Amino acid sequence: IAGRRRLNQVQMPTIIIKVDLDCARCHRKIERVLDRIREKGEFVIDDIEYDEKNNKVIVKGPFDADKLSDKLCCKAC
């Protein structure tokens, strides 16, 4: 149909972080850092999944993935 534009769905950036989620201290730390970033509104984070089986944290949202990963490296150390 002429004149109609096809809307492409924009894929949300996703960051997968390897964290030892079996370690209670590590789990609390990454959870606390992500919650603080979300509360401050520094980055818009839509979803955070904690995959304890594979020791991964999956963060999704409309953010700059490079900037968020840099921020996490600084805060989580």
GROMACS .gro file of N, CA and C in nm:
model
  231
    1ILE      N    1   0.087  -0.118   0.000
    1ILE     CA    2   0.000   0.000   0.000
    1ILE      C    3   0.091   0.122   0.000
    2ALA      N    4   0.072   0.206  -0.098
    2ALA     CA    5   0.156   0.324  -0.113
    2ALA      C    6   0.124   0.425  -0.004
    3GLY      N    7   0.227   0.494   0.041
    3GLY     CA    8   0.207   0.599   0.140
    3GLY      C    9   0.215   0.551   0.285
    4ARG      N   10   0.209   0.425   0.308
    4ARG     CA   11   0.218   0.373   0.445
    4ARG      C   12   0.362   0.337   0.476
    5ARG      N   13   0.401   0.373   0.593
    5ARG     CA   14   0.535   0.337   0.637
    5ARG      C   15   0.527   0.218   0.730
    6ARG      N   16   0.617   0.130   0.710
    6ARG     CA   17   0.620   0.012   0.795
    6ARG      C   18   0.697   0.047   0.921
    7LEU      N   19   0.635   0.023   1.034
    7LEU     CA   20   0.700   0.052   1.161
    7LEU      C   21   0.786  -0.066   1.201
    8ASN      N   22   0.914  -0.039   1.216
    8ASN     CA   23   1.005  -0.143   1.263
    8ASN      C   24   1.011  -0.138   1.413
    9GLN      N   25   0.998  -0.251   1.474
    9GLN     CA   26   1.009  -0.254   1.619
    9GLN      C   27   1.155  -0.237   1.656
   10VAL      N   28   1.179  -0.145   1.746
   10VAL     CA   29   1.314  -0.120   1.792
   10VAL      C   30   1.343  -0.218   1.904
   11GLN      N   31   1.452  -0.290   1.888
   11GLN     CA   32   1.491  -0.386   1.991
   11GLN      C   33   1.553  -0.311   2.108
   12MET      N   34   1.510  -0.346   2.227
   12MET     CA   35   1.563  -0.282   2.346
   12MET      C   36   1.704  -0.332   2.373
   13PRO      N   37   1.792  -0.241   2.411
   13PRO     CA   38   1.926  -0.285   2.450
   13PRO      C   39   1.918  -0.380   2.570
   14THR      N   40   2.004  -0.478   2.569
   14THR     CA   41   2.010  -0.576   2.677
   14THR      C   42   2.155  -0.595   2.718
   15ILE      N   43   2.177  -0.595   2.848
   15ILE     CA   44   2.309  -0.623   2.900
   15ILE      C   45   2.299  -0.752   2.981
   16ILE      N   46   2.392  -0.843   2.956
   16ILE     CA   47   2.400  -0.966   3.034
   16ILE      C   48   2.529  -0.960   3.114
   17ILE      N   49   2.515  -0.965   3.246
   17ILE     CA   50   2.628  -0.951   3.337
   17ILE      C   51   2.650  -1.084   3.408
   18LYS      N   52   2.773  -1.133   3.404
   18LYS     CA   53   2.806  -1.255   3.478
   18LYS      C   54   2.843  -1.217   3.620
   19VAL      N   55   2.767  -1.270   3.715
   19VAL     CA   56   2.789  -1.243   3.857
   19VAL      C   57   2.772  -1.375   3.931
   20ASP      N   58   2.852  -1.396   4.032
   20ASP     CA   59   2.837  -1.516   4.114
   20ASP      C   60   2.716  -1.497   4.205
   21LEU      N   61   2.599  -1.537   4.156
   21LEU     CA   62   2.476  -1.516   4.231
   21LEU      C   63   2.460  -1.615   4.345
   22ASP      N   64   2.545  -1.716   4.351
   22ASP     CA   65   2.544  -1.807   4.466
   22ASP      C   66   2.602  -1.738   4.589
   23CYS      N   67   2.687  -1.640   4.565
   23CYS     CA   68   2.745  -1.561   4.673
   23CYS      C   69   2.642  -1.455   4.715
   24ALA      N   70   2.593  -1.464   4.836
   24ALA     CA   71   2.489  -1.373   4.884
   24ALA      C   72   2.536  -1.227   4.880
   25ARG      N   73   2.661  -1.205   4.912
   25ARG     CA   74   2.716  -1.069   4.913
   25ARG      C   75   2.719  -1.010   4.771
   26CYS      N   76   2.762  -1.090   4.674
   26CYS     CA   77   2.766  -1.045   4.534
   26CYS      C   78   2.625  -1.017   4.481
   27HIS      N   79   2.533  -1.105   4.516
   27HIS     CA   80   2.394  -1.091   4.472
   27HIS      C   81   2.335  -0.962   4.527
   28ARG      N   82   2.354  -0.937   4.656
   28ARG     CA   83   2.302  -0.815   4.718
   28ARG      C   84   2.365  -0.690   4.657
   29LYS      N   85   2.494  -0.696   4.629
   29LYS     CA   86   2.565  -0.580   4.577
   29LYS      C   87   2.515  -0.540   4.439
   30ILE      N   88   2.504  -0.635   4.346
   30ILE     CA   89   2.458  -0.602   4.212
   30ILE      C   90   2.312  -0.557   4.216
   31GLU      N   91   2.233  -0.620   4.302
   31GLU     CA   92   2.093  -0.581   4.317
   31GLU      C   93   2.082  -0.437   4.370
   32ARG      N   94   2.162  -0.406   4.470
   32ARG     CA   95   2.161  -0.272   4.529
   32ARG      C   96   2.207  -0.166   4.428
   33VAL      N   97   2.312  -0.196   4.353
   33VAL     CA   98   2.364  -0.100   4.254
   33VAL      C   99   2.260  -0.074   4.145
   34LEU      N  100   2.199  -0.180   4.093
   34LEU     CA  101   2.098  -0.162   3.988
   34LEU      C  102   1.975  -0.088   4.040
   35ASP      N  103   1.933  -0.117   4.163
   35ASP     CA  104   1.819  -0.047   4.221
   35ASP      C  105   1.848   0.101   4.238
   36ARG      N  106   1.968   0.135   4.282
   36ARG     CA  107   2.004   0.276   4.299
   36ARG      C  108   2.009   0.350   4.166
   37ILE      N  109   2.064   0.286   4.065
   37ILE     CA  110   2.069   0.348   3.932
   37ILE      C  111   1.927   0.371   3.881
   38ARG      N  112   1.841   0.274   3.903
   38ARG     CA  113   1.701   0.285   3.858
   38ARG      C  114   1.628   0.395   3.935
   39GLU      N  115   1.647   0.401   4.068
   39GLU     CA  116   1.579   0.501   4.150
   39GLU      C  117   1.623   0.644   4.117
   40LYS      N  118   1.753   0.662   4.093
   40LYS     CA  119   1.805   0.795   4.062
   40LYS      C  120   1.760   0.843   3.924
   41GLY      N  121   1.717   0.751   3.840
   41GLY     CA  122   1.674   0.788   3.706
   41GLY      C  123   1.789   0.814   3.611
   42GLU      N  124   1.908   0.765   3.648
   42GLU     CA  125   2.024   0.783   3.560
   42GLU      C  126   2.002   0.709   3.428
   43PHE      N  127   1.943   0.593   3.435
   43PHE     CA  128   1.913   0.513   3.317
   43PHE      C  129   1.771   0.458   3.334
   44VAL      N  130   1.699   0.448   3.223
   44VAL     CA  131   1.566   0.388   3.227
   44VAL      C  132   1.585   0.237   3.212
   45ILE      N  133   1.556   0.164   3.319
   45ILE     CA  134   1.569   0.019   3.319
   45ILE      C  135   1.428  -0.039   3.330
   46ASP      N  136   1.388  -0.112   3.228
   46ASP     CA  137   1.254  -0.170   3.225
   46ASP      C  138   1.245  -0.302   3.300
   47ASP      N  139   1.348  -0.384   3.289
   47ASP     CA  140   1.339  -0.518   3.346
   47ASP      C  141   1.477  -0.566   3.390
   48ILE      N  142   1.479  -0.630   3.506
   48ILE     CA  143   1.601  -0.692   3.558
   48ILE      C  144   1.567  -0.837   3.593
   49GLU      N  145   1.639  -0.931   3.533
   49GLU     CA  146   1.619  -1.073   3.561
   49GLU      C  147   1.745  -1.129   3.625
   50TYR      N  148   1.725  -1.205   3.732
   50TYR     CA  149   1.837  -1.270   3.800
   50TYR      C  150   1.829  -1.420   3.770
   51ASP      N  151   1.922  -1.469   3.689
   51ASP     CA  152   1.926  -1.609   3.649
   51ASP      C  153   2.030  -1.679   3.737
   52GLU      N  154   1.984  -1.727   3.854
   52GLU     CA  155   2.075  -1.789   3.950
   52GLU      C  156   2.138  -1.917   3.895
   53LYS      N  157   2.065  -1.988   3.811
   53LYS     CA  158   2.116  -2.114   3.758
   53LYS      C  159   2.242  -2.092   3.672
   54ASN      N  160   2.241  -1.986   3.591
   54ASN     CA  161   2.353  -1.959   3.501
   54ASN      C  162   2.441  -1.844   3.548
   55ASN      N  163   2.415  -1.792   3.668
   55ASN     CA  164   2.492  -1.681   3.725
   55ASN      C  165   2.497  -1.561   3.631
   56LYS      N  166   2.379  -1.518   3.585
   56LYS     CA  167   2.369  -1.404   3.495
   56LYS      C  168   2.261  -1.309   3.542
   57VAL      N  169   2.287  -1.180   3.522
   57VAL     CA  170   2.187  -1.078   3.546
   57VAL      C  171   2.158  -1.015   3.411
   58ILE      N  172   2.031  -1.013   3.372
   58ILE     CA  173   1.991  -0.961   3.242
   58ILE      C  174   1.915  -0.831   3.265
   59VAL      N  175   1.967  -0.722   3.208
   59VAL     CA  176   1.909  -0.589   3.226
   59VAL      C  177   1.859  -0.541   3.089
   60LYS      N  178   1.731  -0.500   3.084
   60LYS     CA  179   1.669  -0.455   2.959
   60LYS      C  180   1.610  -0.317   2.977
   61GLY      N  181   1.617  -0.238   2.872
   61GLY     CA  182   1.556  -0.106   2.874
   61GLY      C  183   1.611  -0.017   2.765
   62PRO      N  184   1.550   0.099   2.747
   62PRO     CA  185   1.597   0.193   2.644
   62PRO      C  186   1.711   0.280   2.696
   63PHE      N  187   1.827   0.223   2.710
   63PHE     CA  188   1.943   0.294   2.763
   63PHE      C  189   2.062   0.273   2.672
   64ASP      N  190   2.166   0.351   2.692
   64ASP     CA  191   2.291   0.333   2.620
   64ASP      C  192   2.368   0.222   2.691
   65ALA      N  193   2.377   0.107   2.627
   65ALA     CA  194   2.435  -0.012   2.689
   65ALA      C  195   2.581   0.010   2.730
   66ASP      N  196   2.657   0.082   2.649
   66ASP     CA  197   2.797   0.107   2.682
   66ASP      C  198   2.812   0.193   2.807
   67LYS      N  199   2.729   0.296   2.816
   67LYS     CA  200   2.736   0.384   2.934
   67LYS      C  201   2.694   0.311   3.061
   68LEU      N  202   2.590   0.230   3.051
   68LEU     CA  203   2.545   0.156   3.169
   68LEU      C  204   2.649   0.054   3.213
   69SER      N  205   2.710  -0.016   3.118
   69SER     CA  206   2.812  -0.114   3.157
   69SER      C  207   2.933  -0.046   3.221
   70ASP      N  208   2.970   0.072   3.170
   70ASP     CA  209   3.079   0.148   3.233
   70ASP      C  210   3.042   0.188   3.375
   71LYS      N  211   2.919   0.233   3.393
   71LYS     CA  212   2.870   0.274   3.525
   71LYS      C  213   2.870   0.155   3.621
   72LEU      N  214   2.826   0.040   3.575
   72LEU     CA  215   2.823  -0.079   3.660
   72LEU      C  216   2.963  -0.122   3.700
   73CYS      N  217   3.057  -0.112   3.607
   73CYS     CA  218   3.196  -0.149   3.640
   73CYS      C  219   3.251  -0.061   3.750
   74CYS      N  220   3.218   0.067   3.746
   74CYS     CA  221   3.267   0.159   3.849
   74CYS      C  222   3.199   0.136   3.983
   75LYS      N  223   3.068   0.117   3.982
   75LYS     CA  224   2.991   0.107   4.106
   75LYS      C  225   3.000  -0.030   4.173
   76ALA      N  226   3.013  -0.135   4.095
   76ALA     CA  227   3.005  -0.270   4.150
   76ALA      C  228   3.138  -0.324   4.200
   77CYS      N  229   3.244  -0.249   4.181
   77CYS     CA  230   3.376  -0.298   4.225
   77CYS      C  231   3.397  -0.273   4.373
   0.00000   0.00000   0.00000
